[in-house]
Amino acid sequence: MSNSYNIDPALLERFSSFKSKKSFLLSFEGIEGAGKSTQIIRFKDKLEQDGYDVLLVREPGGTVFGEHLREAILHSESPLDPIAEAHLFASSRAQLLFEKTLKHLERPNSVVIYDRYIDSSIAYQGVARGLGVEKILEIHAHAPLTTLPQKTFYIRISLECSLKRQAARNQEKDYFESENNNFYQKLIDGYDQAQQLFPQRFSIIDGEQDIDHVFSQICQAWESLLL
Ligand code: TYD
């Protein structure tokens, strides 16, 4: 497989989407202000109405161990070295896969929805923190971390839109939310790189539309997965 980011093809080949026609591993991605949480809740309700057994998890976190790591990262009193950060996120991810996700997916008609997954590590630690996309893939190159979603809904908004929505929310900022505009622009670039490496898995959702329109784009992408 050739790619424009000079990632070792043998490394990329270690990754594959979760394979099943009866159960689904899905993820949502987006920068601050994309409207991810609102859409996830609505999508979960829809899937439950359609008869699926849905487990919604967030990263970092989702297990007792992962929630400890979440606290350690997002409320760290001193800036973390990017490689420490990347390993902590991957560690939380591996534990969640092992402890909950893969077991849940053994049941037919089950769905696990991730609020952030590996593409957050690619965008935040790989590109915005500067470790490089290849380093993130290397860190994830062992099972169960090589399991990718069948579909990733990337709710894409511009830097301007993110800043406007963050200002309107006027919330206290956590570890990443206090970063500057340059950091946010790198996140957008990082997600674009992830999308180019995994074009089939990614559905780009225009997050600047109104809530109903965004939701209908998500539903369309989901239905195309079922075809
Ligand atoms: P959270 O409060 O869950 O953010 P959001 O509501 O925006 O999803 O905090 C998670 C933060 O951690 C978020 O800023 C993105 C960051 N993050 C990474 O940097 N790398 C990762 O691999 C993951 C999963 C999250």
PDB file of C-alpha atoms and ligand atoms in Angstrom:
ATOM      1  CA  MET A   1       0.000   0.000   0.000  1.00  0.00           C
ATOM      2  CA  SER A   2       1.561   3.329  -0.961  1.00  0.00           C
ATOM      3  CA  ASN A   3       0.844   6.467   1.017  1.00  0.00           C
ATOM      4  CA  SER A   4       1.883  10.070   0.821  1.00  0.00           C
ATOM      5  CA  TYR A   5       3.313  10.218   4.333  1.00  0.00           C
ATOM      6  CA  ASN A   6       6.114   7.689   3.863  1.00  0.00           C
ATOM      7  CA  ILE A   7       4.707   5.347   6.473  1.00  0.00           C
ATOM      8  CA  ASP A   8       6.240   1.901   6.253  1.00  0.00           C
ATOM      9  CA  PRO A   9       3.602  -0.181   4.378  1.00  0.00           C
ATOM     10  CA  ALA A  10       4.423  -3.226   6.528  1.00  0.00           C
ATOM     11  CA  LEU A  11       3.541  -1.187   9.610  1.00  0.00           C
ATOM     12  CA  LEU A  12       0.222  -0.060   8.115  1.00  0.00           C
ATOM     13  CA  GLU A  13      -0.645  -3.636   7.186  1.00  0.00           C
ATOM     14  CA  ARG A  14      -0.588  -4.660  10.830  1.00  0.00           C
ATOM     15  CA  PHE A  15      -3.806  -2.706  11.324  1.00  0.00           C
ATOM     16  CA  SER A  16      -7.233  -3.867  10.261  1.00  0.00           C
ATOM     17  CA  SER A  17     -10.812  -2.894  10.929  1.00  0.00           C
ATOM     18  CA  PHE A  18     -12.832  -5.076  13.279  1.00  0.00           C
ATOM     19  CA  LYS A  19     -14.366  -7.786  11.125  1.00  0.00           C
ATOM     20  CA  SER A  20     -17.966  -8.747  11.624  1.00  0.00           C
ATOM     21  CA  LYS A  21     -21.251  -8.274   9.841  1.00  0.00           C
ATOM     22  CA  LYS A  22     -23.237  -8.583  13.075  1.00  0.00           C
ATOM     23  CA  SER A  23     -21.418  -6.282  15.457  1.00  0.00           C
ATOM     24  CA  PHE A  24     -19.775  -2.916  14.948  1.00  0.00           C
ATOM     25  CA  LEU A  25     -16.869  -0.933  16.309  1.00  0.00           C
ATOM     26  CA  LEU A  26     -17.381   2.770  15.586  1.00  0.00           C
ATOM     27  CA  SER A  27     -15.560   5.936  16.591  1.00  0.00           C
ATOM     28  CA  PHE A  28     -16.266   9.651  16.620  1.00  0.00           C
ATOM     29  CA  GLU A  29     -13.522  12.220  16.240  1.00  0.00           C
ATOM     30  CA  GLY A  30     -13.297  15.984  16.148  1.00  0.00           C
ATOM     31  CA  ILE A  31     -11.561  18.969  17.660  1.00  0.00           C
ATOM     32  CA  GLU A  32     -12.989  20.992  20.536  1.00  0.00           C
ATOM     33  CA  GLY A  33     -16.361  22.487  19.620  1.00  0.00           C
ATOM     34  CA  ALA A  34     -17.130  19.996  16.834  1.00  0.00           C
ATOM     35  CA  GLY A  35     -20.338  18.893  18.568  1.00  0.00           C
ATOM     36  CA  LYS A  36     -19.200  15.306  19.015  1.00  0.00           C
ATOM     37  CA  SER A  37     -20.975  14.657  22.340  1.00  0.00           C
ATOM     38  CA  THR A  38     -24.386  15.862  21.138  1.00  0.00           C
ATOM     39  CA  GLN A  39     -24.204  13.717  18.018  1.00  0.00           C
ATOM     40  CA  ILE A  40     -22.937  10.645  19.844  1.00  0.00           C
ATOM     41  CA  ILE A  41     -25.852  10.678  22.291  1.00  0.00           C
ATOM     42  CA  ARG A  42     -28.345  11.060  19.471  1.00  0.00           C
ATOM     43  CA  PHE A  43     -26.722   8.331  17.398  1.00  0.00           C
ATOM     44  CA  LYS A  44     -26.627   5.940  20.365  1.00  0.00           C
ATOM     45  CA  ASP A  45     -30.397   6.461  20.888  1.00  0.00           C
ATOM     46  CA  LYS A  46     -31.026   5.762  17.220  1.00  0.00           C
ATOM     47  CA  LEU A  47     -29.031   2.533  17.284  1.00  0.00           C
ATOM     48  CA  GLU A  48     -30.850   1.375  20.425  1.00  0.00           C
ATOM     49  CA  GLN A  49     -34.198   2.087  18.775  1.00  0.00           C
ATOM     50  CA  ASP A  50     -32.974  -0.002  15.844  1.00  0.00           C
ATOM     51  CA  GLY A  51     -32.422  -2.901  18.279  1.00  0.00           C
ATOM     52  CA  TYR A  52     -28.655  -2.780  18.839  1.00  0.00           C
ATOM     53  CA  ASP A  53     -27.007  -3.400  22.192  1.00  0.00           C
ATOM     54  CA  VAL A  54     -24.805  -0.301  22.430  1.00  0.00           C
ATOM     55  CA  LEU A  55     -21.807   0.317  24.661  1.00  0.00           C
ATOM     56  CA  LEU A  56     -20.626   3.933  24.647  1.00  0.00           C
ATOM     57  CA  VAL A  57     -17.091   4.552  25.887  1.00  0.00           C
ATOM     58  CA  ARG A  58     -14.825   7.555  26.089  1.00  0.00           C
ATOM     59  CA  GLU A  59     -11.090   7.836  25.723  1.00  0.00           C
ATOM     60  CA  PRO A  60      -9.039   8.200  27.696  1.00  0.00           C
ATOM     61  CA  GLY A  61     -11.027   6.246  30.285  1.00  0.00           C
ATOM     62  CA  GLY A  62     -13.818   3.682  30.138  1.00  0.00           C
ATOM     63  CA  THR A  63     -12.271   1.356  32.757  1.00  0.00           C
ATOM     64  CA  VAL A  64     -11.210   2.037  36.347  1.00  0.00           C
ATOM     65  CA  PHE A  65      -7.569   1.875  35.233  1.00  0.00           C
ATOM     66  CA  GLY A  66      -8.277   4.106  32.231  1.00  0.00           C
ATOM     67  CA  GLU A  67     -10.066   6.695  34.372  1.00  0.00           C
ATOM     68  CA  HIS A  68      -6.965   6.896  36.615  1.00  0.00           C
ATOM     69  CA  LEU A  69      -4.882   7.532  33.509  1.00  0.00           C
ATOM     70  CA  ARG A  70      -7.417  10.134  32.308  1.00  0.00           C
ATOM     71  CA  GLU A  71      -7.014  12.003  35.567  1.00  0.00           C
ATOM     72  CA  ALA A  72      -3.208  11.715  35.369  1.00  0.00           C
ATOM     73  CA  ILE A  73      -3.116  13.147  31.850  1.00  0.00           C
ATOM     74  CA  LEU A  74      -5.855  15.766  31.798  1.00  0.00           C
ATOM     75  CA  HIS A  75      -5.064  17.138  35.245  1.00  0.00           C
ATOM     76  CA  SER A  76      -1.319  16.759  35.174  1.00  0.00           C
ATOM     77  CA  GLU A  77       0.361  19.430  37.270  1.00  0.00           C
ATOM     78  CA  SER A  78       3.352  19.603  34.961  1.00  0.00           C
ATOM     79  CA  PRO A  79       3.507  19.403  31.163  1.00  0.00           C
ATOM     80  CA  LEU A  80       3.940  15.813  29.998  1.00  0.00           C
ATOM     81  CA  ASP A  81       6.596  14.700  27.590  1.00  0.00           C
ATOM     82  CA  PRO A  82       4.757  13.849  24.306  1.00  0.00           C
ATOM     83  CA  ILE A  83       6.013  10.257  24.329  1.00  0.00           C
ATOM     84  CA  ALA A  84       4.765   9.789  27.908  1.00  0.00           C
ATOM     85  CA  GLU A  85       1.424  11.228  26.831  1.00  0.00           C
ATOM     86  CA  ALA A  86       1.187   8.919  23.798  1.00  0.00           C
ATOM     87  CA  HIS A  87       1.942   5.807  25.837  1.00  0.00           C
ATOM     88  CA  LEU A  88      -0.600   6.728  28.502  1.00  0.00           C
ATOM     89  CA  PHE A  89      -3.377   7.137  25.917  1.00  0.00           C
ATOM     90  CA  ALA A  90      -2.401   3.851  24.248  1.00  0.00           C
ATOM     91  CA  SER A  91      -2.341   2.123  27.600  1.00  0.00           C
ATOM     92  CA  SER A  92      -5.852   3.289  28.451  1.00  0.00           C
ATOM     93  CA  ARG A  93      -6.975   2.168  24.968  1.00  0.00           C
ATOM     94  CA  ALA A  94      -5.473  -1.323  25.254  1.00  0.00           C
ATOM     95  CA  GLN A  95      -7.082  -1.909  28.649  1.00  0.00           C
ATOM     96  CA  LEU A  96     -10.497  -0.808  27.410  1.00  0.00           C
ATOM     97  CA  LEU A  97     -10.268  -3.108  24.380  1.00  0.00           C
ATOM     98  CA  PHE A  98      -9.198  -6.018  26.563  1.00  0.00           C
ATOM     99  CA  GLU A  99     -11.576  -5.444  29.458  1.00  0.00           C
ATOM    100  CA  LYS A 100     -14.775  -4.363  27.722  1.00  0.00           C
ATOM    101  CA  THR A 101     -14.865  -3.669  23.998  1.00  0.00           C
ATOM    102  CA  LEU A 102     -13.860  -6.998  22.498  1.00  0.00           C
ATOM    103  CA  LYS A 103     -16.096  -8.907  24.931  1.00  0.00           C
ATOM    104  CA  HIS A 104     -19.079  -6.714  24.134  1.00  0.00           C
ATOM    105  CA  LEU A 105     -18.551  -7.207  20.404  1.00  0.00           C
ATOM    106  CA  GLU A 106     -18.729 -11.005  20.752  1.00  0.00           C
ATOM    107  CA  ARG A 107     -22.523 -10.673  21.047  1.00  0.00           C
ATOM    108  CA  PRO A 108     -24.496 -10.384  17.819  1.00  0.00           C
ATOM    109  CA  ASN A 109     -26.215  -7.045  17.225  1.00  0.00           C
ATOM    110  CA  SER A 110     -23.798  -5.210  19.440  1.00  0.00           C
ATOM    111  CA  VAL A 111     -22.124  -1.882  18.825  1.00  0.00           C
ATOM    112  CA  VAL A 112     -19.302  -0.150  20.662  1.00  0.00           C
ATOM    113  CA  ILE A 113     -19.163   3.592  20.076  1.00  0.00           C
ATOM    114  CA  TYR A 114     -15.877   5.272  20.942  1.00  0.00           C
ATOM    115  CA  ASP A 115     -15.797   8.942  21.808  1.00  0.00           C
ATOM    116  CA  ARG A 116     -12.236   9.304  20.391  1.00  0.00           C
ATOM    117  CA  TYR A 117      -9.901   6.487  19.397  1.00  0.00           C
ATOM    118  CA  ILE A 118      -6.525   6.089  17.664  1.00  0.00           C
ATOM    119  CA  ASP A 119      -7.085   9.071  15.330  1.00  0.00           C
ATOM    120  CA  SER A 120      -7.017  11.368  18.361  1.00  0.00           C
ATOM    121  CA  SER A 121      -3.535  10.044  19.129  1.00  0.00           C
ATOM    122  CA  ILE A 122      -2.518  10.572  15.505  1.00  0.00           C
ATOM    123  CA  ALA A 123      -3.806  14.160  15.512  1.00  0.00           C
ATOM    124  CA  TYR A 124      -2.906  15.245  19.066  1.00  0.00           C
ATOM    125  CA  GLN A 125       0.314  13.373  19.858  1.00  0.00           C
ATOM    126  CA  GLY A 126       1.444  12.480  16.333  1.00  0.00           C
ATOM    127  CA  VAL A 127       0.976  15.792  14.566  1.00  0.00           C
ATOM    128  CA  ALA A 128       0.168  18.533  17.092  1.00  0.00           C
ATOM    129  CA  ARG A 129       2.750  17.330  19.639  1.00  0.00           C
ATOM    130  CA  GLY A 130       5.149  16.444  16.834  1.00  0.00           C
ATOM    131  CA  LEU A 131       5.906  12.771  17.501  1.00  0.00           C
ATOM    132  CA  GLY A 132       5.013  11.870  13.932  1.00  0.00           C
ATOM    133  CA  VAL A 133       2.232   9.638  12.671  1.00  0.00           C
ATOM    134  CA  GLU A 134       4.573   6.673  12.254  1.00  0.00           C
ATOM    135  CA  LYS A 135       5.553   6.751  15.926  1.00  0.00           C
ATOM    136  CA  ILE A 136       1.881   6.592  16.928  1.00  0.00           C
ATOM    137  CA  LEU A 137       1.306   3.628  14.644  1.00  0.00           C
ATOM    138  CA  GLU A 138       4.398   1.916  16.061  1.00  0.00           C
ATOM    139  CA  ILE A 139       3.088   2.343  19.596  1.00  0.00           C
ATOM    140  CA  HIS A 140      -0.177   0.713  18.488  1.00  0.00           C
ATOM    141  CA  ALA A 141       1.402  -2.066  16.425  1.00  0.00           C
ATOM    142  CA  HIS A 142       0.488  -4.878  18.826  1.00  0.00           C
ATOM    143  CA  ALA A 143      -2.872  -6.567  19.458  1.00  0.00           C
ATOM    144  CA  PRO A 144      -5.356  -5.539  20.673  1.00  0.00           C
ATOM    145  CA  LEU A 145      -4.335  -2.014  19.600  1.00  0.00           C
ATOM    146  CA  THR A 146      -4.170  -3.016  15.928  1.00  0.00           C
ATOM    147  CA  THR A 147      -7.983  -3.315  15.870  1.00  0.00           C
ATOM    148  CA  LEU A 148      -9.515  -0.347  14.075  1.00  0.00           C
ATOM    149  CA  PRO A 149     -13.158   0.728  13.827  1.00  0.00           C
ATOM    150  CA  GLN A 150     -15.247  -0.250  10.791  1.00  0.00           C
ATOM    151  CA  LYS A 151     -16.297   3.384  10.599  1.00  0.00           C
ATOM    152  CA  THR A 152     -14.915   6.633  12.010  1.00  0.00           C
ATOM    153  CA  PHE A 153     -17.183   9.660  11.900  1.00  0.00           C
ATOM    154  CA  TYR A 154     -14.891  12.680  11.786  1.00  0.00           C
ATOM    155  CA  ILE A 155     -16.930  15.783  12.541  1.00  0.00           C
ATOM    156  CA  ARG A 156     -14.856  18.391  10.802  1.00  0.00           C
ATOM    157  CA  ILE A 157     -14.971  22.090  11.657  1.00  0.00           C
ATOM    158  CA  SER A 158     -12.568  24.915  10.847  1.00  0.00           C
ATOM    159  CA  LEU A 159     -10.263  26.583  13.328  1.00  0.00           C
ATOM    160  CA  GLU A 160     -12.451  29.712  13.250  1.00  0.00           C
ATOM    161  CA  CYS A 161     -15.577  27.718  14.049  1.00  0.00           C
ATOM    162  CA  SER A 162     -13.852  25.893  16.920  1.00  0.00           C
ATOM    163  CA  LEU A 163     -12.636  29.167  18.454  1.00  0.00           C
ATOM    164  CA  LYS A 164     -16.065  30.774  18.117  1.00  0.00           C
ATOM    165  CA  ARG A 165     -17.814  27.829  19.781  1.00  0.00           C
ATOM    166  CA  GLN A 166     -15.209  27.583  22.562  1.00  0.00           C
ATOM    167  CA  ALA A 167     -15.647  31.296  23.321  1.00  0.00           C
ATOM    168  CA  ALA A 168     -19.446  30.907  23.390  1.00  0.00           C
ATOM    169  CA  ARG A 169     -19.171  28.005  25.862  1.00  0.00           C
ATOM    170  CA  ASN A 170     -16.844  29.974  28.120  1.00  0.00           C
ATOM    171  CA  GLN A 171     -15.905  26.826  30.100  1.00  0.00           C
ATOM    172  CA  GLU A 172     -12.848  26.238  32.220  1.00  0.00           C
ATOM    173  CA  LYS A 173     -10.153  24.832  29.939  1.00  0.00           C
ATOM    174  CA  ASP A 174      -8.431  21.508  30.564  1.00  0.00           C
ATOM    175  CA  TYR A 175      -4.951  20.357  29.580  1.00  0.00           C
ATOM    176  CA  PHE A 176      -5.414  20.451  25.788  1.00  0.00           C
ATOM    177  CA  GLU A 177      -8.077  23.128  25.606  1.00  0.00           C
ATOM    178  CA  SER A 178      -5.591  25.759  26.809  1.00  0.00           C
ATOM    179  CA  GLU A 179      -3.399  25.251  23.745  1.00  0.00           C
ATOM    180  CA  ASN A 180      -2.998  28.012  21.146  1.00  0.00           C
ATOM    181  CA  ASN A 181      -4.403  28.368  17.617  1.00  0.00           C
ATOM    182  CA  ASN A 182      -1.322  26.868  16.034  1.00  0.00           C
ATOM    183  CA  PHE A 183      -1.969  23.679  18.015  1.00  0.00           C
ATOM    184  CA  TYR A 184      -5.582  23.528  16.807  1.00  0.00           C
ATOM    185  CA  GLN A 185      -4.565  24.033  13.199  1.00  0.00           C
ATOM    186  CA  LYS A 186      -2.130  21.135  13.578  1.00  0.00           C
ATOM    187  CA  LEU A 187      -4.950  18.976  14.940  1.00  0.00           C
ATOM    188  CA  ILE A 188      -7.001  19.690  11.827  1.00  0.00           C
ATOM    189  CA  ASP A 189      -3.969  18.793   9.674  1.00  0.00           C
ATOM    190  CA  GLY A 190      -3.460  15.656  11.779  1.00  0.00           C
ATOM    191  CA  TYR A 191      -7.009  14.454  11.221  1.00  0.00           C
ATOM    192  CA  ASP A 192      -6.625  15.109   7.505  1.00  0.00           C
ATOM    193  CA  GLN A 193      -3.504  12.943   7.518  1.00  0.00           C
ATOM    194  CA  ALA A 194      -5.330  10.151   9.374  1.00  0.00           C
ATOM    195  CA  GLN A 195      -8.149  10.347   6.840  1.00  0.00           C
ATOM    196  CA  GLN A 196      -5.707  10.067   3.959  1.00  0.00           C
ATOM    197  CA  LEU A 197      -4.054   7.023   5.501  1.00  0.00           C
ATOM    198  CA  PHE A 198      -7.393   5.302   6.188  1.00  0.00           C
ATOM    199  CA  PRO A 199      -9.769   6.685   3.544  1.00  0.00           C
ATOM    200  CA  GLN A 200     -12.270   3.806   3.599  1.00  0.00           C
ATOM    201  CA  ARG A 201     -12.760   3.861   7.335  1.00  0.00           C
ATOM    202  CA  PHE A 202     -13.214   7.626   7.537  1.00  0.00           C
ATOM    203  CA  SER A 203     -16.420   9.501   6.847  1.00  0.00           C
ATOM    204  CA  ILE A 204     -15.956  13.238   6.931  1.00  0.00           C
ATOM    205  CA  ILE A 205     -19.003  14.939   8.397  1.00  0.00           C
ATOM    206  CA  ASP A 206     -19.390  18.678   7.881  1.00  0.00           C
ATOM    207  CA  GLY A 207     -19.745  19.834  11.499  1.00  0.00           C
ATOM    208  CA  GLU A 208     -20.523  23.446  10.628  1.00  0.00           C
ATOM    209  CA  GLN A 209     -24.048  22.603   9.487  1.00  0.00           C
ATOM    210  CA  ASP A 210     -26.989  22.672  11.918  1.00  0.00           C
ATOM    211  CA  ILE A 211     -27.392  19.776  14.362  1.00  0.00           C
ATOM    212  CA  ASP A 212     -30.060  17.930  12.336  1.00  0.00           C
ATOM    213  CA  HIS A 213     -28.067  18.165   9.138  1.00  0.00           C
ATOM    214  CA  VAL A 214     -24.935  16.877  10.854  1.00  0.00           C
ATOM    215  CA  PHE A 215     -26.943  13.985  12.270  1.00  0.00           C
ATOM    216  CA  SER A 216     -28.357  13.059   8.884  1.00  0.00           C
ATOM    217  CA  GLN A 217     -24.838  12.937   7.402  1.00  0.00           C
ATOM    218  CA  ILE A 218     -23.846  10.530  10.219  1.00  0.00           C
ATOM    219  CA  CYS A 219     -26.883   8.330   9.551  1.00  0.00           C
ATOM    220  CA  GLN A 220     -26.087   8.230   5.835  1.00  0.00           C
ATOM    221  CA  ALA A 221     -22.502   7.158   6.512  1.00  0.00           C
ATOM    222  CA  TRP A 222     -23.756   4.460   8.904  1.00  0.00           C
ATOM    223  CA  GLU A 223     -26.263   3.157   6.379  1.00  0.00           C
ATOM    224  CA  SER A 224     -23.595   2.946   3.693  1.00  0.00           C
ATOM    225  CA  LEU A 225     -21.612   0.703   6.058  1.00  0.00           C
ATOM    226  CA  LEU A 226     -24.570  -1.683   6.299  1.00  0.00           C
ATOM    227  CA  LEU A 227     -24.944  -2.102   2.517  1.00  0.00           C
TER     228      LEU A 227
HETATM  229  P1  TYD B   1     -12.294  15.138  26.789  1.00  0.00           P
HETATM  230  O1  TYD B   1     -12.746  15.991  27.923  1.00  0.00           O
HETATM  231  O2  TYD B   1     -12.874  13.754  26.707  1.00  0.00           O
HETATM  232  O3  TYD B   1     -12.398  15.957  25.450  1.00  0.00           O
HETATM  233  P2  TYD B   1     -13.527  16.027  24.349  1.00  0.00           P
HETATM  234  O4  TYD B   1     -14.811  16.337  25.038  1.00  0.00           O
HETATM  235  O5  TYD B   1     -12.999  17.114  23.475  1.00  0.00           O
HETATM  236  O6  TYD B   1     -13.520  14.685  23.662  1.00  0.00           O
HETATM  237  O7  TYD B   1     -10.716  15.046  26.918  1.00  0.00           O
HETATM  238  C1  TYD B   1      -9.948  14.246  26.124  1.00  0.00           C
HETATM  239  C2  TYD B   1      -8.763  15.071  25.635  1.00  0.00           C
HETATM  240  O8  TYD B   1      -7.677  14.183  25.374  1.00  0.00           O
HETATM  241  C3  TYD B   1      -9.066  15.807  24.352  1.00  0.00           C
HETATM  242  O9  TYD B   1      -8.547  17.120  24.446  1.00  0.00           O
HETATM  243  C4  TYD B   1      -8.281  15.043  23.298  1.00  0.00           C
HETATM  244  C5  TYD B   1      -7.175  14.391  24.072  1.00  0.00           C
HETATM  245  N1  TYD B   1      -6.720  13.101  23.521  1.00  0.00           N
HETATM  246  C6  TYD B   1      -5.434  12.974  23.028  1.00  0.00           C
HETATM  247  O10 TYD B   1      -4.671  13.940  23.033  1.00  0.00           O
HETATM  248  N2  TYD B   1      -5.019  11.767  22.527  1.00  0.00           N
HETATM  249  C7  TYD B   1      -5.819  10.673  22.527  1.00  0.00           C
HETATM  250  O11 TYD B   1      -5.415   9.580  22.060  1.00  0.00           O
HETATM  251  C8  TYD B   1      -7.150  10.821  23.051  1.00  0.00           C
HETATM  252  C9  TYD B   1      -8.079   9.646  23.070  1.00  0.00           C
HETATM  253  C10 TYD B   1      -7.564  12.041  23.537  1.00  0.00           C
END
